Amino acid sequence: MTEKTPTQPASSDEYDSSLLTVEQAQARIMELAAPVQETESLGLHDALNRVLAADSISPLNVPPHANSAMDGYAVSATDLPDSGEATLKVIGTSWAGRPFNSTAHGGECVRIMTGANIPAGTDTVIMQEHVQRNDDVITIGSGHSAGQNVRHPGEDIAEGSTVLPAGQWIGSAELGLLASLGIPHVKVKRRLRVAFFSTGDELQPVGSVLKEGQIYDSNRYTLHGMLSQLGVDIIDLGVIRDEPAAIETAFRDAAQQADAIITSGGVSVGEADFVKGILDKLGKVDFWRIAMKPGKPLAIGKVQRAMFFGLPGNPVSVMATFYLFVQPALRKMMGQTVIPPLRITASCKTTLKKRPGRMEFQRGVLSIENGKPVVDAAGMQASHILSGMSRANCFIELPLETGNVAAGEAVTVLPFHGLIG
Ligand code: AMP
Ligand code: MG
């Protein structure tokens, strides 16, 4: 960053001690999130996007037998010459899938193909390029080592070892890996149920005609997308008017059906008091202000037994707070072992405006130029500019204490990874 601001604020309005840092908020949310306990056994196809509830143990060795890493000749190491040359008689061939079923004795060898079983009486493979063959006799020089070019049973995965640990999310690679071991069923956590609704008198459903002052409800669509990609069951409760009875009914309805409730809008100063009254009746919810942009206000807690995430209304704030706070908490509730997101250092192509005292997640376009990662700003950075989220493929994460970024400076980026990309 160009100017490293001192830890002490230069002026009192740069830092607000009543704000939580992003890290503090993340830690508190993760503490509140508890994994679901119920499990079920599923066939492999149905297990996609689920989370393993128990370690997957390999029922076999991979590879199952010692086999050759090369096309060549299988020999006994005792026949290898220390110096000069040795001649060996070729007594047969071991093919991948069609092993040589006899035994090689002293002075004998077996022609062998890549992936073919190592025949009895042999333990070493000589590459075909390193021998001279005349009819059924080969000549080998010195310098070879015992056991070379042999793949050992269980070298990739040993029988009885843990292939995938409990808490592992099952994607395409995991499905294939389980199939490669002949595992037909896995024990997984039950699917998480997540209910969500939008609040705001100005919001209209897609398909209606807008009147003066109205806008379409886009947050339920971004939430629908991000939740679907997480692999949870989604319960869309629609748009709820800014009216206490309607909001209370929606919360009761959501808490009855879901493990987690997500709302957007209604948590900013001015609106919060009115939602707060309802939530005080139904559970325990804290209203936070976070030192970040976008997404400063956030309401977090429990509504009856459900975990509650009250996100701000602005469309970019919804996506950023979902990515930073909701997504890791839901993963934990799904039983998943949560790993921190990938962070990449990139050179910033443009200047970025940034005020010290809050962490910013600006929208960026990450690419490679001359073999090095570079990032450009994805247009205007205000919290209502959803087109910027669409153009972006990463957040540019600017730390709390830093100021403006000059072109050419190194910045940290968080690639979207398909979840919200
Ligand atoms: P609020 O947090 O309710 O004060 O809303 C902040 C801003 O986000 C306002 O401009 C709202 O109109 C807008 N907003 C709230 N909810 C939605 C939504 N579901 N879709 C699009 N914009 C919204
Ligand atoms: Mg509102």
Short mmCIF file of C-alpha atoms and ligand atoms in Angstrom, two decimals:
data_model
loop_
_atom_site.label_atom_id
_atom_site.label_comp_id
_atom_site.label_asym_id
_atom_site.label_seq_id
_atom_site.Cartn_x
_atom_site.Cartn_y
_atom_site.Cartn_z
CA MET A 1 0.00 0.00 0.00
CA THR A 2 1.21 3.51 -0.66
CA GLU A 3 0.73 4.99 2.77
CA LYS A 4 1.00 2.66 5.68
CA THR A 5 -1.25 4.35 8.24
CA PRO A 6 -0.16 4.22 11.86
CA THR A 7 -1.97 1.88 14.26
CA GLN A 8 -3.26 4.90 16.10
CA PRO A 9 -5.89 6.69 14.03
CA ALA A 10 -4.85 9.98 12.52
CA SER A 11 -8.31 11.33 13.15
CA SER A 12 -11.00 9.94 15.41
CA ASP A 13 -13.50 9.15 12.67
CA GLU A 14 -11.10 6.80 10.86
CA TYR A 15 -11.46 4.11 13.52
CA ASP A 16 -14.60 3.30 15.42
CA SER A 17 -13.97 1.10 18.46
CA SER A 18 -17.59 -0.08 18.55
CA LEU A 19 -17.04 -1.92 15.26
CA LEU A 20 -16.10 -5.60 15.12
CA THR A 21 -13.29 -6.63 12.80
CA VAL A 22 -14.08 -9.15 10.06
CA GLU A 23 -11.96 -11.76 11.85
CA GLN A 24 -13.76 -11.21 15.18
CA ALA A 25 -17.14 -11.53 13.49
CA GLN A 26 -16.05 -14.68 11.65
CA ALA A 27 -14.78 -16.30 14.86
CA ARG A 28 -18.00 -15.54 16.77
CA ILE A 29 -20.18 -16.86 13.97
CA MET A 30 -18.17 -20.07 13.67
CA GLU A 31 -18.56 -20.61 17.41
CA LEU A 32 -22.34 -20.37 17.12
CA ALA A 33 -22.60 -22.76 14.16
CA ALA A 34 -23.12 -26.38 15.23
CA PRO A 35 -22.93 -29.37 12.84
CA VAL A 36 -26.10 -31.39 12.21
CA GLN A 37 -25.97 -34.80 13.86
CA GLU A 38 -28.28 -36.93 11.68
CA THR A 39 -26.65 -39.11 9.05
CA GLU A 40 -27.80 -41.37 6.22
CA SER A 41 -26.23 -43.97 3.97
CA LEU A 42 -26.28 -43.12 0.26
CA GLY A 43 -25.23 -44.74 -2.98
CA LEU A 44 -22.34 -42.98 -4.71
CA HIS A 45 -24.37 -41.02 -7.28
CA ASP A 46 -26.57 -39.51 -4.57
CA ALA A 47 -23.59 -38.62 -2.39
CA LEU A 48 -22.41 -35.80 -4.69
CA ASN A 49 -22.21 -32.47 -2.79
CA ARG A 50 -22.70 -34.20 0.55
CA VAL A 51 -20.33 -34.38 3.50
CA LEU A 52 -18.83 -37.62 4.81
CA ALA A 53 -20.04 -38.44 8.32
CA ALA A 54 -17.36 -41.11 8.88
CA ASP A 55 -13.87 -41.82 7.58
CA SER A 56 -13.84 -43.81 4.32
CA ILE A 57 -11.51 -46.76 4.78
CA SER A 58 -9.94 -48.47 1.79
CA PRO A 59 -11.01 -52.10 1.45
CA LEU A 60 -8.07 -52.81 -0.86
CA ASN A 61 -4.56 -51.91 -1.90
CA VAL A 62 -4.07 -49.50 -4.81
CA PRO A 63 -2.31 -50.76 -6.87
CA PRO A 64 -3.47 -54.24 -5.86
CA HIS A 65 -0.30 -56.02 -7.05
CA ALA A 66 3.35 -55.16 -7.62
CA ASN A 67 3.52 -54.02 -11.25
CA SER A 68 5.87 -52.48 -13.73
CA ALA A 69 6.28 -48.73 -14.23
CA MET A 70 7.94 -49.30 -17.64
CA ASP A 71 7.91 -51.45 -20.75
CA GLY A 72 10.98 -53.68 -20.37
CA TYR A 73 12.21 -56.87 -18.77
CA ALA A 74 11.45 -58.23 -15.29
CA VAL A 75 14.57 -59.74 -13.74
CA SER A 76 15.82 -60.89 -10.36
CA ALA A 77 18.21 -58.37 -8.79
CA THR A 78 20.54 -61.27 -8.01
CA ASP A 79 21.16 -61.63 -11.77
CA LEU A 80 22.24 -57.97 -12.23
CA PRO A 81 25.94 -57.62 -13.07
CA ASP A 82 28.12 -55.49 -10.73
CA SER A 83 30.35 -54.78 -13.70
CA GLY A 84 30.50 -55.88 -17.33
CA GLU A 85 27.40 -57.54 -18.77
CA ALA A 86 24.98 -60.37 -18.01
CA THR A 87 22.83 -62.38 -20.40
CA LEU A 88 19.37 -63.64 -19.44
CA LYS A 89 16.89 -65.89 -21.23
CA VAL A 90 13.43 -64.47 -21.99
CA ILE A 91 10.89 -67.14 -20.89
CA GLY A 92 7.59 -65.34 -21.51
CA THR A 93 5.64 -62.08 -21.33
CA SER A 94 3.61 -60.35 -18.59
CA TRP A 95 0.89 -58.08 -20.06
CA ALA A 96 -1.27 -55.58 -18.20
CA GLY A 97 -4.36 -57.59 -17.30
CA ARG A 98 -2.75 -60.86 -18.52
CA PRO A 99 -0.03 -61.82 -16.07
CA PHE A 100 2.80 -64.32 -16.62
CA ASN A 101 1.69 -67.27 -14.53
CA SER A 102 4.96 -69.12 -14.12
CA THR A 103 8.15 -68.46 -12.13
CA ALA A 104 11.47 -67.10 -13.38
CA HIS A 105 14.57 -68.89 -12.09
CA GLY A 106 18.23 -67.80 -12.02
CA GLY A 107 19.41 -66.61 -15.42
CA GLU A 108 15.85 -66.07 -16.67
CA CYS A 109 13.77 -62.95 -17.26
CA VAL A 110 10.25 -62.02 -18.45
CA ARG A 111 9.25 -59.44 -21.06
CA ILE A 112 6.95 -57.00 -19.20
CA MET A 113 4.59 -54.14 -20.12
CA THR A 114 3.69 -51.04 -18.11
CA GLY A 115 1.08 -51.91 -15.46
CA ALA A 116 1.66 -55.69 -15.79
CA ASN A 117 2.17 -57.78 -12.64
CA ILE A 118 5.76 -58.48 -11.59
CA PRO A 119 6.21 -62.23 -12.18
CA ALA A 120 7.23 -64.62 -9.39
CA GLY A 121 11.02 -64.87 -9.16
CA THR A 122 11.59 -61.29 -10.34
CA ASP A 123 11.76 -57.99 -8.42
CA THR A 124 13.32 -55.45 -10.78
CA VAL A 125 12.42 -54.00 -14.20
CA ILE A 126 15.03 -52.98 -16.78
CA MET A 127 13.77 -50.48 -19.35
CA GLN A 128 13.65 -51.97 -22.84
CA GLU A 129 15.93 -49.18 -24.11
CA HIS A 130 18.66 -50.39 -21.70
CA VAL A 131 18.98 -53.96 -23.01
CA GLN A 132 20.08 -55.58 -26.24
CA ARG A 133 17.88 -58.39 -27.41
CA ASN A 134 18.85 -61.21 -29.72
CA ASP A 135 16.07 -63.75 -30.21
CA ASP A 136 15.16 -64.91 -26.69
CA VAL A 137 18.30 -63.63 -24.99
CA ILE A 138 18.89 -60.15 -23.56
CA THR A 139 22.16 -58.53 -22.56
CA ILE A 140 22.17 -56.09 -19.62
CA GLY A 141 24.95 -53.75 -18.56
CA SER A 142 25.85 -52.71 -15.00
CA GLY A 143 24.56 -49.69 -13.04
CA HIS A 144 20.99 -50.87 -12.45
CA SER A 145 19.59 -50.98 -8.94
CA ALA A 146 17.58 -53.69 -7.24
CA GLY A 147 13.81 -53.04 -7.21
CA GLN A 148 13.89 -50.26 -9.81
CA ASN A 149 10.80 -49.44 -11.92
CA VAL A 150 8.49 -51.49 -9.70
CA ARG A 151 5.26 -50.04 -8.32
CA HIS A 152 4.45 -51.61 -4.97
CA PRO A 153 1.05 -52.84 -3.77
CA GLY A 154 -0.71 -50.20 -1.66
CA GLU A 155 1.81 -47.56 -2.75
CA ASP A 156 -1.02 -45.17 -3.73
CA ILE A 157 -3.58 -46.25 -1.11
CA ALA A 158 -2.97 -48.98 1.47
CA GLU A 159 -5.74 -51.39 2.48
CA GLY A 160 -7.23 -50.24 5.81
CA SER A 161 -6.01 -46.67 5.45
CA THR A 162 -8.28 -43.61 5.55
CA VAL A 163 -8.92 -42.49 1.98
CA LEU A 164 -11.21 -39.59 2.82
CA PRO A 165 -11.76 -38.24 6.34
CA ALA A 166 -15.09 -37.49 8.01
CA GLY A 167 -15.94 -33.86 7.20
CA GLN A 168 -14.76 -34.20 3.60
CA TRP A 169 -17.06 -32.64 1.04
CA ILE A 170 -17.79 -35.08 -1.80
CA GLY A 171 -17.12 -33.59 -5.22
CA SER A 172 -16.45 -35.28 -8.55
CA ALA A 173 -12.89 -36.36 -7.66
CA GLU A 174 -14.07 -37.89 -4.38
CA LEU A 175 -16.86 -39.79 -6.15
CA GLY A 176 -14.32 -41.21 -8.59
CA LEU A 177 -11.88 -42.07 -5.81
CA LEU A 178 -14.56 -43.95 -3.84
CA ALA A 179 -15.62 -45.76 -7.03
CA SER A 180 -11.99 -46.73 -7.76
CA LEU A 181 -11.98 -48.56 -4.43
CA GLY A 182 -15.25 -50.33 -5.13
CA ILE A 183 -17.04 -48.55 -2.25
CA PRO A 184 -20.75 -48.56 -3.18
CA HIS A 185 -22.27 -46.61 -0.24
CA VAL A 186 -21.08 -43.85 2.08
CA LYS A 187 -22.36 -42.48 5.37
CA VAL A 188 -23.09 -38.77 4.95
CA LYS A 189 -24.60 -35.96 6.99
CA ARG A 190 -28.22 -35.18 6.21
CA ARG A 191 -28.79 -32.17 4.00
CA LEU A 192 -28.97 -28.82 5.74
CA ARG A 193 -32.25 -26.91 5.35
CA VAL A 194 -31.90 -23.17 4.82
CA ALA A 195 -34.87 -20.78 4.67
CA PHE A 196 -34.56 -17.24 3.38
CA PHE A 197 -36.64 -14.20 2.63
CA SER A 198 -36.20 -10.59 1.56
CA THR A 199 -37.61 -7.65 3.46
CA GLY A 200 -38.57 -4.28 2.01
CA ASP A 201 -41.70 -2.45 0.88
CA GLU A 202 -39.90 -1.38 -2.30
CA LEU A 203 -39.25 -4.94 -3.49
CA GLN A 204 -41.27 -6.58 -6.23
CA PRO A 205 -41.05 -10.12 -7.54
CA VAL A 206 -39.60 -10.71 -11.00
CA GLY A 207 -42.49 -10.85 -13.49
CA SER A 208 -44.43 -7.93 -12.01
CA VAL A 209 -44.52 -4.38 -13.40
CA LEU A 210 -42.60 -1.83 -11.33
CA LYS A 211 -44.31 1.30 -10.01
CA GLU A 212 -42.57 4.49 -8.98
CA GLY A 213 -39.99 3.79 -6.26
CA GLN A 214 -40.08 0.03 -6.62
CA ILE A 215 -37.23 -2.32 -7.59
CA TYR A 216 -37.00 -6.00 -8.35
CA ASP A 217 -35.90 -8.34 -5.58
CA SER A 218 -32.53 -9.65 -6.73
CA ASN A 219 -31.16 -10.89 -3.39
CA ARG A 220 -33.36 -13.95 -3.36
CA TYR A 221 -31.79 -14.94 -6.67
CA THR A 222 -28.17 -14.50 -5.64
CA LEU A 223 -28.96 -16.38 -2.40
CA HIS A 224 -30.74 -19.10 -4.35
CA GLY A 225 -27.62 -19.49 -6.53
CA MET A 226 -25.06 -19.48 -3.75
CA LEU A 227 -27.08 -21.83 -1.53
CA SER A 228 -27.74 -24.24 -4.40
CA GLN A 229 -24.04 -24.44 -5.12
CA LEU A 230 -23.36 -25.24 -1.46
CA GLY A 231 -25.68 -28.24 -1.75
CA VAL A 232 -28.28 -27.36 0.89
CA ASP A 233 -32.08 -27.74 0.72
CA ILE A 234 -33.49 -24.27 0.11
CA ILE A 235 -36.78 -22.90 1.34
CA ASP A 236 -37.61 -19.61 -0.41
CA LEU A 237 -40.17 -17.68 1.63
CA GLY A 238 -40.43 -14.76 -0.79
CA VAL A 239 -40.58 -11.03 -0.11
CA ILE A 240 -41.95 -9.94 3.26
CA ARG A 241 -43.27 -6.40 3.72
CA ASP A 242 -41.75 -4.08 6.32
CA GLU A 243 -44.60 -4.85 8.66
CA PRO A 244 -44.11 -6.39 12.12
CA ALA A 245 -46.82 -9.07 11.98
CA ALA A 246 -45.72 -10.30 8.55
CA ILE A 247 -42.07 -10.42 9.57
CA GLU A 248 -42.82 -12.25 12.80
CA THR A 249 -44.89 -14.85 10.94
CA ALA A 250 -42.11 -15.31 8.38
CA PHE A 251 -39.52 -15.87 11.13
CA ARG A 252 -41.74 -18.39 12.96
CA ASP A 253 -42.44 -20.20 9.70
CA ALA A 254 -38.73 -20.28 8.79
CA ALA A 255 -37.57 -21.44 12.23
CA GLN A 256 -40.01 -24.34 12.14
CA GLN A 257 -38.69 -25.71 8.85
CA ALA A 258 -35.04 -24.82 8.71
CA ASP A 259 -31.67 -25.27 10.41
CA ALA A 260 -30.65 -21.78 9.30
CA ILE A 261 -32.48 -18.61 8.29
CA ILE A 262 -31.07 -15.91 6.04
CA THR A 263 -32.74 -12.56 5.51
CA SER A 264 -31.62 -9.56 3.53
CA GLY A 265 -32.47 -5.96 4.34
CA GLY A 266 -33.85 -4.46 7.49
CA VAL A 267 -30.72 -4.58 9.66
CA SER A 268 -29.37 -1.11 8.92
CA VAL A 269 -29.71 1.74 11.40
CA GLY A 270 -33.28 3.00 11.29
CA GLU A 271 -34.74 -0.36 10.27
CA ALA A 272 -32.95 -2.48 12.87
CA ASP A 273 -35.01 -1.39 15.86
CA PHE A 274 -38.18 -2.65 14.35
CA VAL A 275 -36.77 -6.09 13.42
CA LYS A 276 -34.93 -6.22 16.74
CA GLY A 277 -38.17 -6.09 18.70
CA ILE A 278 -39.47 -9.15 16.87
CA LEU A 279 -36.23 -11.09 17.21
CA ASP A 280 -36.00 -10.36 20.94
CA LYS A 281 -39.29 -12.24 21.29
CA LEU A 282 -38.23 -15.23 19.18
CA GLY A 283 -34.63 -15.83 20.12
CA LYS A 284 -31.32 -14.22 20.83
CA VAL A 285 -29.90 -12.05 18.09
CA ASP A 286 -27.09 -9.49 18.20
CA PHE A 287 -26.89 -6.56 15.84
CA TRP A 288 -23.31 -5.96 14.80
CA ARG A 289 -21.52 -3.27 12.92
CA ILE A 290 -18.46 -4.62 11.18
CA ALA A 291 -15.41 -2.66 10.10
CA MET A 292 -15.79 -3.66 6.48
CA LYS A 293 -17.11 -2.50 3.14
CA PRO A 294 -19.44 -3.66 1.74
CA GLY A 295 -21.63 -5.14 4.45
CA LYS A 296 -21.25 -3.11 7.62
CA PRO A 297 -24.47 -4.08 9.49
CA LEU A 298 -25.12 -7.72 10.29
CA ALA A 299 -27.54 -9.46 12.68
CA ILE A 300 -26.39 -12.84 13.98
CA GLY A 301 -27.85 -15.25 16.49
CA LYS A 302 -30.59 -17.81 17.04
CA VAL A 303 -34.26 -17.61 16.12
CA GLN A 304 -35.81 -20.39 18.16
CA ARG A 305 -33.50 -23.34 17.29
CA ALA A 306 -32.36 -22.03 13.91
CA MET A 307 -29.12 -20.17 13.27
CA PHE A 308 -29.94 -16.69 11.97
CA PHE A 309 -28.00 -14.51 9.52
CA GLY A 310 -29.51 -11.08 8.98
CA LEU A 311 -27.65 -9.65 5.99
CA PRO A 312 -27.76 -6.04 4.79
CA GLY A 313 -30.03 -5.24 1.85
CA ASN A 314 -27.58 -3.99 -0.75
CA PRO A 315 -27.01 -6.68 -3.36
CA VAL A 316 -23.19 -6.63 -3.27
CA SER A 317 -23.24 -6.61 0.54
CA VAL A 318 -25.40 -9.73 0.49
CA MET A 319 -22.91 -11.59 -1.69
CA ALA A 320 -19.84 -10.41 0.24
CA THR A 321 -21.28 -11.18 3.68
CA PHE A 322 -22.54 -14.53 2.44
CA TYR A 323 -19.08 -15.39 1.15
CA LEU A 324 -17.25 -14.26 4.28
CA PHE A 325 -19.62 -15.22 7.09
CA VAL A 326 -22.57 -17.37 6.01
CA GLN A 327 -20.85 -19.83 3.71
CA PRO A 328 -18.19 -21.03 6.21
CA ALA A 329 -20.80 -21.26 8.98
CA LEU A 330 -23.17 -23.30 6.80
CA ARG A 331 -20.29 -25.57 5.79
CA LYS A 332 -19.58 -26.19 9.46
CA MET A 333 -23.29 -26.90 10.07
CA MET A 334 -23.21 -29.35 7.14
CA GLY A 335 -20.46 -31.20 9.00
CA GLN A 336 -17.73 -30.06 6.68
CA THR A 337 -14.17 -29.39 7.75
CA VAL A 338 -13.85 -25.71 6.87
CA ILE A 339 -10.63 -24.63 5.20
CA PRO A 340 -9.64 -20.99 4.71
CA PRO A 341 -10.18 -19.66 1.18
CA LEU A 342 -7.34 -19.54 -1.33
CA ARG A 343 -5.54 -16.20 -1.29
CA ILE A 344 -3.30 -15.04 -4.14
CA THR A 345 -0.98 -12.05 -4.29
CA ALA A 346 -1.46 -10.05 -7.49
CA SER A 347 -0.17 -6.79 -8.85
CA CYS A 348 -2.93 -4.19 -8.96
CA LYS A 349 -3.34 -2.65 -12.43
CA THR A 350 -5.13 0.50 -11.28
CA THR A 351 -5.30 2.83 -8.33
CA LEU A 352 -7.94 1.86 -5.76
CA LYS A 353 -9.66 4.26 -3.40
CA LYS A 354 -9.61 2.95 0.16
CA ARG A 355 -10.22 4.52 3.55
CA PRO A 356 -8.24 3.29 6.56
CA GLY A 357 -10.30 1.89 9.43
CA ARG A 358 -12.30 -0.78 7.58
CA MET A 359 -11.49 -3.87 5.61
CA GLU A 360 -12.63 -3.62 2.01
CA PHE A 361 -13.60 -6.34 -0.41
CA GLN A 362 -13.46 -4.64 -3.77
CA ARG A 363 -14.57 -6.48 -6.86
CA GLY A 364 -11.69 -7.48 -9.13
CA VAL A 365 -10.82 -9.24 -12.35
CA LEU A 366 -7.85 -11.54 -11.85
CA SER A 367 -5.79 -12.61 -14.84
CA ILE A 368 -2.26 -13.58 -15.81
CA GLU A 369 -0.07 -11.12 -17.71
CA ASN A 370 3.48 -12.06 -18.68
CA GLY A 371 3.18 -15.12 -16.47
CA LYS A 372 2.27 -13.13 -13.34
CA PRO A 373 -1.10 -12.61 -11.58
CA VAL A 374 -2.57 -9.15 -12.07
CA VAL A 375 -5.88 -7.74 -10.90
CA ASP A 376 -8.02 -4.94 -12.26
CA ALA A 377 -10.97 -3.22 -10.60
CA ALA A 378 -14.31 -4.56 -11.88
CA GLY A 379 -15.91 -1.16 -12.48
CA MET A 380 -17.65 0.95 -9.87
CA GLN A 381 -17.29 -0.26 -6.31
CA ALA A 382 -20.51 0.86 -4.61
CA SER A 383 -22.56 -1.74 -2.70
CA HIS A 384 -25.54 -1.60 -5.05
CA ILE A 385 -23.57 -2.21 -8.28
CA LEU A 386 -24.41 -5.87 -8.88
CA SER A 387 -23.06 -5.78 -12.44
CA GLY A 388 -19.59 -5.41 -10.89
CA MET A 389 -20.06 -8.74 -9.09
CA SER A 390 -20.88 -10.33 -12.41
CA ARG A 391 -17.80 -8.85 -14.12
CA ALA A 392 -15.56 -9.81 -11.18
CA ASN A 393 -13.91 -13.18 -10.57
CA CYS A 394 -12.39 -12.29 -7.21
CA PHE A 395 -12.52 -9.99 -4.23
CA ILE A 396 -9.55 -7.70 -3.71
CA GLU A 397 -9.04 -7.90 0.06
CA LEU A 398 -7.70 -4.62 1.40
CA PRO A 399 -6.66 -4.74 5.08
CA LEU A 400 -8.25 -2.62 7.79
CA GLU A 401 -5.41 -0.22 8.35
CA THR A 402 -4.37 0.56 4.78
CA GLY A 403 -5.23 3.54 2.60
CA ASN A 404 -5.36 4.06 -1.17
CA VAL A 405 -3.62 1.54 -3.42
CA ALA A 406 -1.33 2.78 -6.20
CA ALA A 407 -1.10 1.05 -9.58
CA GLY A 408 1.56 -1.67 -9.51
CA GLU A 409 1.20 -2.42 -5.79
CA ALA A 410 0.80 -5.99 -4.54
CA VAL A 411 -2.68 -6.81 -3.22
CA THR A 412 -4.35 -9.97 -1.89
CA VAL A 413 -7.18 -11.47 -3.92
CA LEU A 414 -9.77 -14.12 -3.03
CA PRO A 415 -10.83 -16.01 -6.19
CA PHE A 416 -14.55 -16.82 -6.26
CA HIS A 417 -14.01 -20.54 -7.08
CA GLY A 418 -17.34 -20.94 -8.76
CA LEU A 419 -19.37 -20.50 -5.56
CA ILE A 420 -20.41 -16.99 -6.47
CA GLY A 421 -18.50 -16.63 -9.75
P1 AMP B 1 -31.87 -2.09 3.72
O1 AMP B 1 -30.72 -2.86 4.31
O2 AMP B 1 -33.17 -2.79 3.87
O3 AMP B 1 -31.88 -0.69 4.21
O4 AMP B 1 -31.59 -2.02 2.16
C1 AMP B 1 -30.43 -1.38 1.63
C2 AMP B 1 -30.56 -1.22 0.14
O5 AMP B 1 -30.66 -2.48 -0.49
C3 AMP B 1 -31.79 -0.45 -0.30
O6 AMP B 1 -31.45 0.35 -1.40
C4 AMP B 1 -32.75 -1.55 -0.72
O7 AMP B 1 -33.69 -1.11 -1.68
C5 AMP B 1 -31.82 -2.56 -1.30
N1 AMP B 1 -32.37 -3.91 -1.18
C6 AMP B 1 -32.86 -4.46 -0.06
N2 AMP B 1 -33.31 -5.71 -0.29
C7 AMP B 1 -33.12 -5.94 -1.62
C8 AMP B 1 -33.38 -7.05 -2.46
N3 AMP B 1 -33.93 -8.18 -2.00
N4 AMP B 1 -33.04 -6.97 -3.78
C9 AMP B 1 -32.47 -5.82 -4.24
N5 AMP B 1 -32.18 -4.75 -3.50
C10 AMP B 1 -32.51 -4.78 -2.19
MG MG B 2 -35.19 -2.35 3.72
#
